[in-house]
Coordinates of C-alpha atoms in Angstrom, one line a residue:
Chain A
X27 CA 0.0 0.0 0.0
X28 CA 1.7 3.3 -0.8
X29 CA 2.3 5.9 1.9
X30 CA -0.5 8.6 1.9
X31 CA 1.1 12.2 0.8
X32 CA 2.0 14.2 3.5
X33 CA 0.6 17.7 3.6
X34 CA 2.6 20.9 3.5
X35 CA 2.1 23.3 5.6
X36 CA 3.4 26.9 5.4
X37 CA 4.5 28.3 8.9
X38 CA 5.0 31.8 7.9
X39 CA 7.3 32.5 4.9
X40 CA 10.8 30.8 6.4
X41 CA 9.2 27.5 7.7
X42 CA 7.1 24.8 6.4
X43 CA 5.8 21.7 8.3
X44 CA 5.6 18.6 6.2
X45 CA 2.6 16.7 8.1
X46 CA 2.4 13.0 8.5
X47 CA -0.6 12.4 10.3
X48 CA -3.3 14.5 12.8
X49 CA -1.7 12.3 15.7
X50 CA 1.7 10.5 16.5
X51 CA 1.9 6.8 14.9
X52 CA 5.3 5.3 15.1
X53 CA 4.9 5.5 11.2
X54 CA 4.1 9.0 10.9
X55 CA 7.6 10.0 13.6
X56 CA 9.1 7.1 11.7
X57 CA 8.1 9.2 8.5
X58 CA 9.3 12.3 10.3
X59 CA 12.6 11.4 10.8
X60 CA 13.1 10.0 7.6
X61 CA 12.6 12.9 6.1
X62 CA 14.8 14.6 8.4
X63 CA 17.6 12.8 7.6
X64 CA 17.1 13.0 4.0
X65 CA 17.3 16.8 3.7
X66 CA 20.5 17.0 5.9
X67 CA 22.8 19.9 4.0
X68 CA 20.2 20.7 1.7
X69 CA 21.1 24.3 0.1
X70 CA 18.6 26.8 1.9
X71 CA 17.4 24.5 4.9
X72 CA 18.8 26.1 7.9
X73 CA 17.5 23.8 10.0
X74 CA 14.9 21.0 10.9
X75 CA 12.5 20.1 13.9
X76 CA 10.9 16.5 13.8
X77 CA 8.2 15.8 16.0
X78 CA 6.2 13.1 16.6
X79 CA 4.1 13.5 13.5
X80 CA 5.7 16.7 11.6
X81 CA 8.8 17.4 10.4
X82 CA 9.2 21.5 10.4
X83 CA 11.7 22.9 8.0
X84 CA 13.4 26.4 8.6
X85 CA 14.7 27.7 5.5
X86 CA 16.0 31.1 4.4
X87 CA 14.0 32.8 2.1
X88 CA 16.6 34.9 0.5
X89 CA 18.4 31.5 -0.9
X90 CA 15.6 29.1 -1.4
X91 CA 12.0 29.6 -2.7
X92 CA 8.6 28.1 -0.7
X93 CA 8.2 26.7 -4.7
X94 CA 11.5 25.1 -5.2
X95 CA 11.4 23.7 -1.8
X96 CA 7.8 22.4 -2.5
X97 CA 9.1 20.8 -5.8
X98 CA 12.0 19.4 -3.8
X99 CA 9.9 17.7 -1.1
X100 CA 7.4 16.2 -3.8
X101 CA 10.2 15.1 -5.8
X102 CA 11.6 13.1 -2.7
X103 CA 11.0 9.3 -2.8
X104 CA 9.5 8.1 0.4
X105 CA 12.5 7.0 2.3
X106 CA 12.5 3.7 3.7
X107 CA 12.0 3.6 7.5
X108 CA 14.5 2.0 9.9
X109 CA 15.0 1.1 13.5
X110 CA 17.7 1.7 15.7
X111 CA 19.1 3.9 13.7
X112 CA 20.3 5.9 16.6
X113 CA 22.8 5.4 19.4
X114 CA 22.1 3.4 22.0
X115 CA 21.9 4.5 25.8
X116 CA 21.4 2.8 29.2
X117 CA 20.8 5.2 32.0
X118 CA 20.9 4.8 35.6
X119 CA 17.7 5.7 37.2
X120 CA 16.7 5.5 40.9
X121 CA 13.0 4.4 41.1
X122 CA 13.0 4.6 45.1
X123 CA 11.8 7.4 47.9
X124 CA 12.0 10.9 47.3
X125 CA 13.2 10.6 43.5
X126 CA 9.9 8.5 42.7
X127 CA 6.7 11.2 44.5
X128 CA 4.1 9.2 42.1
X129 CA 5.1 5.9 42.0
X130 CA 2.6 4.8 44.7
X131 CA 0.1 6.8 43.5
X132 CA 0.2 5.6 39.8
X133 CA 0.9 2.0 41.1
X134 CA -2.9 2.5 42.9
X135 CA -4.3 4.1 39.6
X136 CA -2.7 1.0 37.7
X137 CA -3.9 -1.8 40.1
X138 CA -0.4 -3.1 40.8
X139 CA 2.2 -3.7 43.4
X140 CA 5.1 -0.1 43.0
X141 CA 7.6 -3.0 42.3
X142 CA 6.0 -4.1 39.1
X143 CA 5.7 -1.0 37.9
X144 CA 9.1 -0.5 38.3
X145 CA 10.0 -3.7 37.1
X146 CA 7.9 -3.4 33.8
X147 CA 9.1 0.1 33.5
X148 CA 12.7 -0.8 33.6
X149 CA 12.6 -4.1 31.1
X150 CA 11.4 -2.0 28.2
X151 CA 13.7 -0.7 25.5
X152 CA 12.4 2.8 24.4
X153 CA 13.1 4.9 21.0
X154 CA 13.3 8.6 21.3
X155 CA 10.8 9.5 19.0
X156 CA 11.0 13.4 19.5
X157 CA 13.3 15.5 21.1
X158 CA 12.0 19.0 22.2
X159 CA 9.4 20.9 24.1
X160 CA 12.6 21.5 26.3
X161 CA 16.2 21.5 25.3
X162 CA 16.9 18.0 24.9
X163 CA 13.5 16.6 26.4
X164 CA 13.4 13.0 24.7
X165 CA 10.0 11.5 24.3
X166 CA 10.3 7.9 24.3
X167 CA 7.9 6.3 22.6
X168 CA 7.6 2.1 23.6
X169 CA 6.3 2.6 27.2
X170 CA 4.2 -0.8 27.9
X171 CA 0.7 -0.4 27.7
X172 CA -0.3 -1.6 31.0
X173 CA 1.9 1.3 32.2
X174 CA -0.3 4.4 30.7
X175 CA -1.9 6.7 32.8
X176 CA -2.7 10.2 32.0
X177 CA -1.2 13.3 33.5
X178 CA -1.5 14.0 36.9
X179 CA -4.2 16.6 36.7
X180 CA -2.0 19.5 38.9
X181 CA 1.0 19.8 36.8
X182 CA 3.9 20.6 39.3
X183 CA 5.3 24.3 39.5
X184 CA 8.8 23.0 39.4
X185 CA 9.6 19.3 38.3
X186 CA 13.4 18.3 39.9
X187 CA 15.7 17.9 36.7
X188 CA 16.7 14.4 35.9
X189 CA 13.0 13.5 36.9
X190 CA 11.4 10.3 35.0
X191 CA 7.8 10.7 34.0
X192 CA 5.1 8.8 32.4
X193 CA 2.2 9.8 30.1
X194 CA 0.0 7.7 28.1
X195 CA 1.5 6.1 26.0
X196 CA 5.2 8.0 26.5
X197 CA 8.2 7.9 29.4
X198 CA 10.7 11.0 28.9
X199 CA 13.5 12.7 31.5
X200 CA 13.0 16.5 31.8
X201 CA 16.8 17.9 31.6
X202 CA 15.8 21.1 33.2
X203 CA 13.4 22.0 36.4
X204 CA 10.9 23.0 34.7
X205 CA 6.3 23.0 35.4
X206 CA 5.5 19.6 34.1
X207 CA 2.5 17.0 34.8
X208 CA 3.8 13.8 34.2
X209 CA 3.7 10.9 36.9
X210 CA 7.2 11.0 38.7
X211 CA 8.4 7.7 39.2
X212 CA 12.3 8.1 39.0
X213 CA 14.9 10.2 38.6
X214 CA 18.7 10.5 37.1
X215 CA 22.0 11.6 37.8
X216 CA 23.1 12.1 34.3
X217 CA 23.0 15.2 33.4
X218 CA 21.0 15.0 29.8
X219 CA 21.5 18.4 28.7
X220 CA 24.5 20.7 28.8
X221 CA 24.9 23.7 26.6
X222 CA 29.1 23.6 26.7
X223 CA 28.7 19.8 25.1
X224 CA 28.9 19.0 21.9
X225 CA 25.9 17.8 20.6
X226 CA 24.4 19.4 23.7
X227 CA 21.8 16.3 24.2
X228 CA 22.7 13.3 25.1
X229 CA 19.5 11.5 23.7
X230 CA 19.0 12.4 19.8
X231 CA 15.9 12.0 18.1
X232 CA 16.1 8.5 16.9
X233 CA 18.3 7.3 19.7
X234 CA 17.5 3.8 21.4
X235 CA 17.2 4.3 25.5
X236 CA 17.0 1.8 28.1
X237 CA 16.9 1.8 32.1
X238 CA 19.1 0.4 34.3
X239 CA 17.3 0.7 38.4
X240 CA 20.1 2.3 41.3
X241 CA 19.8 2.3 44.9
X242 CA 19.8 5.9 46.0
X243 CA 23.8 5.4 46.9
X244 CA 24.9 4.8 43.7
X245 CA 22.7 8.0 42.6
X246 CA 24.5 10.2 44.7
X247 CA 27.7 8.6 44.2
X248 CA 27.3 9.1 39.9
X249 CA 25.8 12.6 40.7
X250 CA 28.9 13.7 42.3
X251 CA 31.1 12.2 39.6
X252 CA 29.2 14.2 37.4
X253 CA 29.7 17.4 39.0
X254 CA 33.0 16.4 39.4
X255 CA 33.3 16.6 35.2
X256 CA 32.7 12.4 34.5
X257 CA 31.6 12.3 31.1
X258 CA 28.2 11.0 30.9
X259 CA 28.7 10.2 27.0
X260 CA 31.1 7.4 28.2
X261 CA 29.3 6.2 30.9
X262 CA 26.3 5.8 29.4
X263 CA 26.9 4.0 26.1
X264 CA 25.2 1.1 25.7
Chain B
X6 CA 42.2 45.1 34.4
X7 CA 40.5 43.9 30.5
X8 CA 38.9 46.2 28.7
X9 CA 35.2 46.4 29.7
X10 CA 32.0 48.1 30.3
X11 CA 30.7 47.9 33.6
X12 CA 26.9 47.6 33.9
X13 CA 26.1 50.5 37.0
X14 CA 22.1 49.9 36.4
X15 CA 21.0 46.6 34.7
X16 CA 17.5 48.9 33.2
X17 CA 14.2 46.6 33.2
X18 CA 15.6 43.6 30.6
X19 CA 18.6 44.0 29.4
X20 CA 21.1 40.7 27.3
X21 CA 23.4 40.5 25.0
X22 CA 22.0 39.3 21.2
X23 CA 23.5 38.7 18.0
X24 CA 21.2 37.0 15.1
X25 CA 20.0 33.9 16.9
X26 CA 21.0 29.8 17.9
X27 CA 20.9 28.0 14.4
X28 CA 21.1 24.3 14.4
X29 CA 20.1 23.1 17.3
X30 CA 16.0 23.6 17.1
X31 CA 16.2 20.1 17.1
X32 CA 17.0 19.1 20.3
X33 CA 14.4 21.8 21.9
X34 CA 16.8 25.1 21.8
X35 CA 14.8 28.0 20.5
X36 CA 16.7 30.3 18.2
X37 CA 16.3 33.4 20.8
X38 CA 18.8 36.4 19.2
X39 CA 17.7 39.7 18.9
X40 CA 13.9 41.0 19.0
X41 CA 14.2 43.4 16.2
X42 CA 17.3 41.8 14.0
X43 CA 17.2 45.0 11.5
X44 CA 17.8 47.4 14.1
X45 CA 20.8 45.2 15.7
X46 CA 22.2 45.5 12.0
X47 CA 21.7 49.1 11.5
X48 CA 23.4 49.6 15.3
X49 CA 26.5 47.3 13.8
X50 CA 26.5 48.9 10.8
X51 CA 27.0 52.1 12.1
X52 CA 29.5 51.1 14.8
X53 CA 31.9 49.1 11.7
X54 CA 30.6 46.0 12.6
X55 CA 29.6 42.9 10.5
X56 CA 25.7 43.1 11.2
X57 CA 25.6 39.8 13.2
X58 CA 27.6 41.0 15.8
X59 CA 26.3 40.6 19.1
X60 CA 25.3 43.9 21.1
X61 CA 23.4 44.9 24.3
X62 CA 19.6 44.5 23.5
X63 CA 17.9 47.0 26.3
X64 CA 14.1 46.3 26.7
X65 CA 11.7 49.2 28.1
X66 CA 14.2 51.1 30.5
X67 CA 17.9 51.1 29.5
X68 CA 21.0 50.2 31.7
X69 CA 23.1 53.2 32.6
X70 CA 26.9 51.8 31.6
X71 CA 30.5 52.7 32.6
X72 CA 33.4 52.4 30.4
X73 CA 36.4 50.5 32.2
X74 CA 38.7 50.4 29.0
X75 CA 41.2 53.4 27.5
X76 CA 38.1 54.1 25.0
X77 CA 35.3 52.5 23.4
X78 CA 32.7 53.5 20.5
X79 CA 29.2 52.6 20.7
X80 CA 26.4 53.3 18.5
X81 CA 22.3 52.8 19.3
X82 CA 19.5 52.1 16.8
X83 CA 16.6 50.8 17.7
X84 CA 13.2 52.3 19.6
X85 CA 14.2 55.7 20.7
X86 CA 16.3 56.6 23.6
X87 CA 17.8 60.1 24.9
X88 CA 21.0 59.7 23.8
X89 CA 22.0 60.5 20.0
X90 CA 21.0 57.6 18.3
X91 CA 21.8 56.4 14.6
X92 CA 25.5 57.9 14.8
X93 CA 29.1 56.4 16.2
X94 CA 30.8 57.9 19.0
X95 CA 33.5 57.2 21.3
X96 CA 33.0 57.2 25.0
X97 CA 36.3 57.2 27.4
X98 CA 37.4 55.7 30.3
X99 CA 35.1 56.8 33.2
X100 CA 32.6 58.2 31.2
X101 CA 28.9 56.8 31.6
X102 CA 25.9 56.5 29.1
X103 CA 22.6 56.6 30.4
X104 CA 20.1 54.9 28.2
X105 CA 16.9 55.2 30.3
X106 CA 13.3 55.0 29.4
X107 CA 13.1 53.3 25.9
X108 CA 10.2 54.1 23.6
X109 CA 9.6 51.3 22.3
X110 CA 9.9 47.4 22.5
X111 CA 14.1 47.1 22.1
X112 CA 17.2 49.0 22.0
X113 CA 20.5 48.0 20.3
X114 CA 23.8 48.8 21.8
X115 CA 26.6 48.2 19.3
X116 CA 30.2 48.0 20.3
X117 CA 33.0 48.6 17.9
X118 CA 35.0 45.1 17.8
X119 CA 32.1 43.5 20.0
X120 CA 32.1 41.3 23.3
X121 CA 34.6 39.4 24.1
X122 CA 31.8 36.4 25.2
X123 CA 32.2 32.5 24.3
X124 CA 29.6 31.5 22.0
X125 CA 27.0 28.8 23.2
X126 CA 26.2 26.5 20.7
X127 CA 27.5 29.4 18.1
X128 CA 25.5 32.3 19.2
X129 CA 26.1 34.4 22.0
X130 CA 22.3 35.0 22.5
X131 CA 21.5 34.9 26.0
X132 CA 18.6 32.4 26.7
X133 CA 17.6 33.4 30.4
X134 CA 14.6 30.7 30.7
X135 CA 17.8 28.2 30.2
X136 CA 20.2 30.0 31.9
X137 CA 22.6 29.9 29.2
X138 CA 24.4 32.4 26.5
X139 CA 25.2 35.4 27.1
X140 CA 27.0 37.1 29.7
X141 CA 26.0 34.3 32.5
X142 CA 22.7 33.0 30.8
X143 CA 20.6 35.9 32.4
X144 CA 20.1 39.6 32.6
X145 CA 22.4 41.7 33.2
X146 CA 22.5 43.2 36.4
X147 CA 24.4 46.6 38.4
X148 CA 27.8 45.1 38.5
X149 CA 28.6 43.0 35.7
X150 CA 31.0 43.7 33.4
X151 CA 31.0 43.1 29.5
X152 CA 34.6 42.8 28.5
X153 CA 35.4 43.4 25.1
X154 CA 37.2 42.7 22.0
X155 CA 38.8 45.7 21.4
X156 CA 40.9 48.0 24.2
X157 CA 40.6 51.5 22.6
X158 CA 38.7 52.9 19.9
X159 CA 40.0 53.1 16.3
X160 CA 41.4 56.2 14.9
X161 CA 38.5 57.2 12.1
X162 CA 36.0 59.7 12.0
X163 CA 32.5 58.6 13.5
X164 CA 29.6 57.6 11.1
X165 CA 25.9 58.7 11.6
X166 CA 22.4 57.9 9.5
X167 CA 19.9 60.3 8.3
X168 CA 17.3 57.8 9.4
X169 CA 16.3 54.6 10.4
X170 CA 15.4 51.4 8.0
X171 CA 11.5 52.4 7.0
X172 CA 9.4 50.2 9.2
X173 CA 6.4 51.2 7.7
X174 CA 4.8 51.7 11.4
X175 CA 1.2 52.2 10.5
X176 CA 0.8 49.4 7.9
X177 CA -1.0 46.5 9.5
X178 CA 1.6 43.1 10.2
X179 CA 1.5 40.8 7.1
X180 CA 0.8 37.4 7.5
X181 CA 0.8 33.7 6.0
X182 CA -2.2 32.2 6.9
X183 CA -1.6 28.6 8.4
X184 CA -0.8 26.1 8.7
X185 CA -3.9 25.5 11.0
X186 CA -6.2 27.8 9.7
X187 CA -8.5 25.4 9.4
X188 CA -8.7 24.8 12.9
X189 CA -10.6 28.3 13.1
X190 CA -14.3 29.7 11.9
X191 CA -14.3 32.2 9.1
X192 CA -15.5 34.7 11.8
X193 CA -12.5 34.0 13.5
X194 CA -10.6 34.7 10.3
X195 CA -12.4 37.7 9.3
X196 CA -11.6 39.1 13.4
X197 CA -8.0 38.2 12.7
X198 CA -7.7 40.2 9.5
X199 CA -9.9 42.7 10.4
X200 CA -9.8 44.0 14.0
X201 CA -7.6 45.8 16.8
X202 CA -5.2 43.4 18.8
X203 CA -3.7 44.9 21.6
X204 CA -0.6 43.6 23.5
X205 CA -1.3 42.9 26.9
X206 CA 1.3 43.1 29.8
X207 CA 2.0 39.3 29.5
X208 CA 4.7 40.1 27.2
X209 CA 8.5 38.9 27.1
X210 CA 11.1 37.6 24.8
X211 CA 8.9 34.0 24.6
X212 CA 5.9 35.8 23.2
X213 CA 3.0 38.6 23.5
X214 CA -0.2 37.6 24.6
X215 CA -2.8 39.8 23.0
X216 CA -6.5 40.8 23.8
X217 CA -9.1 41.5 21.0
X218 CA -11.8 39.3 19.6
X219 CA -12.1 36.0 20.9
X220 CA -10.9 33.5 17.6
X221 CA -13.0 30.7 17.9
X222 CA -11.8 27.0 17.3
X223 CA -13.3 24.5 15.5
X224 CA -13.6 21.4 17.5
X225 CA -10.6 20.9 19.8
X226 CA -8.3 24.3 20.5
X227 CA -5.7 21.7 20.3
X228 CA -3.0 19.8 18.2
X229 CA -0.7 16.8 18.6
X230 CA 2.4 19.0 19.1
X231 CA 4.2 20.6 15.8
X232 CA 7.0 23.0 15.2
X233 CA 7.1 26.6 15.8
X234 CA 8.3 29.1 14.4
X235 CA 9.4 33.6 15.5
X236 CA 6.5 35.5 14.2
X237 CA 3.8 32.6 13.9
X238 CA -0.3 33.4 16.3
X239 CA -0.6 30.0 18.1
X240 CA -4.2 30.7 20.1
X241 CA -4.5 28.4 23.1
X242 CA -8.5 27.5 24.6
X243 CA -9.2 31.0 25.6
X244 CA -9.6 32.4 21.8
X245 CA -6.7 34.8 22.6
X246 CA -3.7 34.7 20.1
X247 CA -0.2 34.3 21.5
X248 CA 2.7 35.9 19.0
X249 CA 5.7 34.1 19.1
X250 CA 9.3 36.0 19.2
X251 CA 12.6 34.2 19.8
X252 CA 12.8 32.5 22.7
X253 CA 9.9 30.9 22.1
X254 CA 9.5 26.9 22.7
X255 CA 10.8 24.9 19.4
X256 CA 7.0 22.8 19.3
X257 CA 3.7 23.2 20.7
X258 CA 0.3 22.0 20.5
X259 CA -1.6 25.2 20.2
X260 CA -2.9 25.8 16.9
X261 CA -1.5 28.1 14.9
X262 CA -3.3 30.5 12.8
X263 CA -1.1 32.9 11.1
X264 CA 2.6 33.3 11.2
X265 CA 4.0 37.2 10.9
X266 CA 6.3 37.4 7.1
X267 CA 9.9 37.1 7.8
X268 CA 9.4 41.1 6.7
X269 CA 7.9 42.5 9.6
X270 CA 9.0 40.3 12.6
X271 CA 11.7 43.4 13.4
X272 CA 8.0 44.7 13.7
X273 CA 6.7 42.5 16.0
X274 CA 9.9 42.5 17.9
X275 CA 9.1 46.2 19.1
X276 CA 5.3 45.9 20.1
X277 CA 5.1 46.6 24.0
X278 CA 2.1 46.3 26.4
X279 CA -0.8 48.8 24.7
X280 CA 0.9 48.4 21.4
X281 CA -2.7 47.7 18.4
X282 CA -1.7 45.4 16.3
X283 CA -3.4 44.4 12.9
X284 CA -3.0 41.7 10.5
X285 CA -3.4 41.4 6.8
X286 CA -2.8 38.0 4.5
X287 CA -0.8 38.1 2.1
X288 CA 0.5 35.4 -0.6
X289 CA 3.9 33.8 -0.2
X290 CA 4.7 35.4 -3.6
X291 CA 4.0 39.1 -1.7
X292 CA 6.1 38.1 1.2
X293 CA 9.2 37.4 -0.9
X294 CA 8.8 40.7 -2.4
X295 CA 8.4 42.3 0.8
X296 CA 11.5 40.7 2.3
X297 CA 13.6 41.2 -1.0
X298 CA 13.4 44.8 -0.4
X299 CA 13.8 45.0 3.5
X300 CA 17.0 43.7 2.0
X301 CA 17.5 46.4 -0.8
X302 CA 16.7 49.0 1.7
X303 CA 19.3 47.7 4.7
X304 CA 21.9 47.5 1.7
X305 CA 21.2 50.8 0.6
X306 CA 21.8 52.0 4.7
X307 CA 25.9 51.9 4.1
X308 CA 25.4 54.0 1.1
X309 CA 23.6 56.7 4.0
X310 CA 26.4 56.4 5.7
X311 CA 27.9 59.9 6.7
X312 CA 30.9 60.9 8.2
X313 CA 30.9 63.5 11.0

């Protein structure tokens, strides 16, 4: 069956979103990314923001025309989608006390015991199916379904950085302390984003991520080697 | 001690801005850079600078400056201040500059030879909701010091400009319309190209929230999340648009009506709370014409150029 067309989207006169689908499908991101890849160091395209179902382009006007990047798009052959095409990253997280505030409410919600949650949580293998929102927020798509919950309906004011929330059908780390409303149920120590790295995110768009449960000593113990300048590149690699 | 100027009052929001973060939308960093890019040019241009250079963008009420280095020249363009604006001149060490109440949404402080600040991720565009870029990722505040490139002055005459880049103030802020206009009534669409919008005092470098009609959704006044872009009217449950400027987030799930041509965002940039606003569509075809000669008239500046 051939993919349906995707729709283009003008988003002022220097952008144009190239829309894969109303909603995210692992095929529309899939899509998405693709296409992403596919236009890397294309004459005029400053720069490119996949989400979930979208892929916006930022072009430059002055050097390439909504018409000739319209004729470029459509002339595109539908690339072919792969897996795993990212790196591949285990992080530490600590699903215990004070770094998990939800777990034993969501556990409740869920009808199960906090330590399968946990234990569900940490056997899945999650792709990174969007990075943004946030500098370097990953959404990881590939949360089991018996897992998804909706937000908690008072967003925090200030979610710790390094937290681990889940969404319906999503898990993702926010980087920063920022408002947020997902269910807490772990946090950490790797710093995810840092502006002075390079790339600045540790999780790419397309990047495989798995978990790997701490006790809360080994949490403080990495988070000190990280502020002590560890390199959470190295450590992490899977 | 380095050459430097020292900041004696930080003014209401004052960073230092070049042309924006390229590159890494990506990964959730927003472009941020200056408000109103053509008058950060025209203060570089006059100064000798190339136009991206980064300079001290001053927001509402202006820093009041000392210079710590042998001598220094500065030139301001932007929404009108006391001081001379529009021509170089060279301050010495000891002297101060005032800038104080600002008419207008931003004003551009250009130093010859620029700051002597690392880039962050190739810009030196301070992000403050990040903490990074910059000075020290925030405002600037009574006591920092800029250091900068350049210990003294050159030896040349100083440079002024008869007038600013034409803004075309009155003409109403052309649009695209998209790319979910179709998420909106065609009453809403005829209020959007047709009414007053006024910016309200929710206004900062992420965005002005307006009041005006209520633009009404149809169905849902959300989306699954897509990119964003400087310029484009997301309009959240409440019917009441939300322009975007450059430290807005990377994607969002608002829909988005309209997005400002690439044109007039230096427009946009300058609004302040109590600021109308109107909107008028226009084809892409219009908007490359319209940007084509913001480009003829800020090449045609240098040829304004005068020397003192």
């Amino acid at each position: 069956m051939p993919l349906p067309e995707p729709r283009l989207l003008p988003l002022g006169d220097a952008a144009l979103t190239v829309e894969f689908g109303p909603a995210y499908t692992p095929e529309a991101a899939a899509r998405a990314r693709s296409l992403d890849r596919q236009l890397q160091g294309t004459e005029g395209i400053v720069e490119r923001v996949a989400t979930l179902r979208s892929l916006t382009i930022h072009y430059d006007p002055r050097r390439l025309s909504l018409r000739r990047l319209t004729a470029l798009l459509r002339g595109l052959a539908p690339a072919a989608e792969t897996e795993a095409e990212g790196a591949r990253w285990m992080l530490p997280i600590c699903y215990e006390g004070e770094y998990a505030p939800d777990l034993t409410d969501l556990a409740a919600r869920l009808g199960m015991p906090p330590g399968e949650v946990v234990a569900i949580h940490a056997a899945g293998r999650y792709l990174a199916a969007m990075v943004g929102g946030y500098p370097g927020y990953p959404y990881l798509a590939g949360l089991d379904p018996r897992l998804a919950a909706p937000r908690r309906t008072t967003p925090r004011i200030a979610v710790p950085a390094g937290s681990l929330g889940v969404a319906n059908e999503f898990t993702a780390i926010y980087p920063q302390t920022v408002p947020g409303g997902w269910n807490l149920i772990g946090r950490t120590p790797v710093p995810l984003f840092d502006p002075l790295r390079e790339p600045p995110s540790l999780v790419a768009t397309g990047d495989e991520v798995r978990f790997r449960p701490i006790p809360p000593a080994e949490f403080a113990a990495l988070a000190e080697g990280f502020r002590a300048g560890a390199d959470p590149v190295a450590l992490c690699r899977a | 001690m380095s050459p430097a100027i020292r900041v004696v009052e930080g003014g209401l929001f004052a960073t230092v801005q070049d042309l924006g973060r390229v590159g890494h939308q990506g990964l959730g960093v927003p472009p941020s850079g200056a408000l109103d890019p053509v008058s950060l040019r025209t203060a570089n241009l006059v100064v000798g600078n190339p136009p991206g250079t980064a300079a001290l963008e001053m927001c509402r009420l202006g820093c009041t400056l000392e210079v710590e280095a042998d001598s220094v020249r500065v030139a301001l363009a932007g929404a009108r201040v006391s001081p001379p604006m529009l021509e170089s001149m060279v301050l010495r060490r000891g002297d101060t500059l005032a800038i104080g109440r600002i008419a207008g949404g931003a004003c551009y402080l250009a130093v010859e030879g620029g700051f002597d600040i690392a880039p962050v991720l190739g810009s030196l565009s301070t992000y403050t909701r990040a903490g990074f870029g910059g000075l020290h990722g925030g405002r600037l505040l009574a006591g920092d010091r800029l250091p900068l490139v350049r210990p003294a002055a050159t030896p040349r005459r100083e440079r002024r400009l008869p007038h600013p880049v034409p803004a075309g103030r009155d003409r109403p802020l052309r649009v695209l319309l998209g790319p979910q206009d179709d998420h909106f009534t065609e009453e809403a669409i005829d209020a959007l190209l047709s009414a007053d919008f006024t910016v309200t005092p929710h206004a900062d470098r992420m965005g002005l929230r307006l009041s005006g009609p209520r633009l009404t959704h149809v169905g849902r006044p959300e989306i699954a999340t897509d990119g964003l872009a400087t310029g484009a009217l997301q309009v959240p449950g409440s019917g009441h648009p939300i322009a975007l400027l450059p430290d807005r987030h990377t994607s969002g799930g608002y829909p988005k009506i309209c997005a400002v041509i690439a044109a007039d965002l230096h427009r946009l940039g300058q609004s302040v709370p109590g600021t109308v606003l109107r909107f008028e569509a226009v084809a892409p075809e219009q908007a490359r014409v319209a940007l084509a000669r913001l480009e003829s008239a800020m090449a045609g500046m240098a040829d304004l150029l005068s020397e003192a």
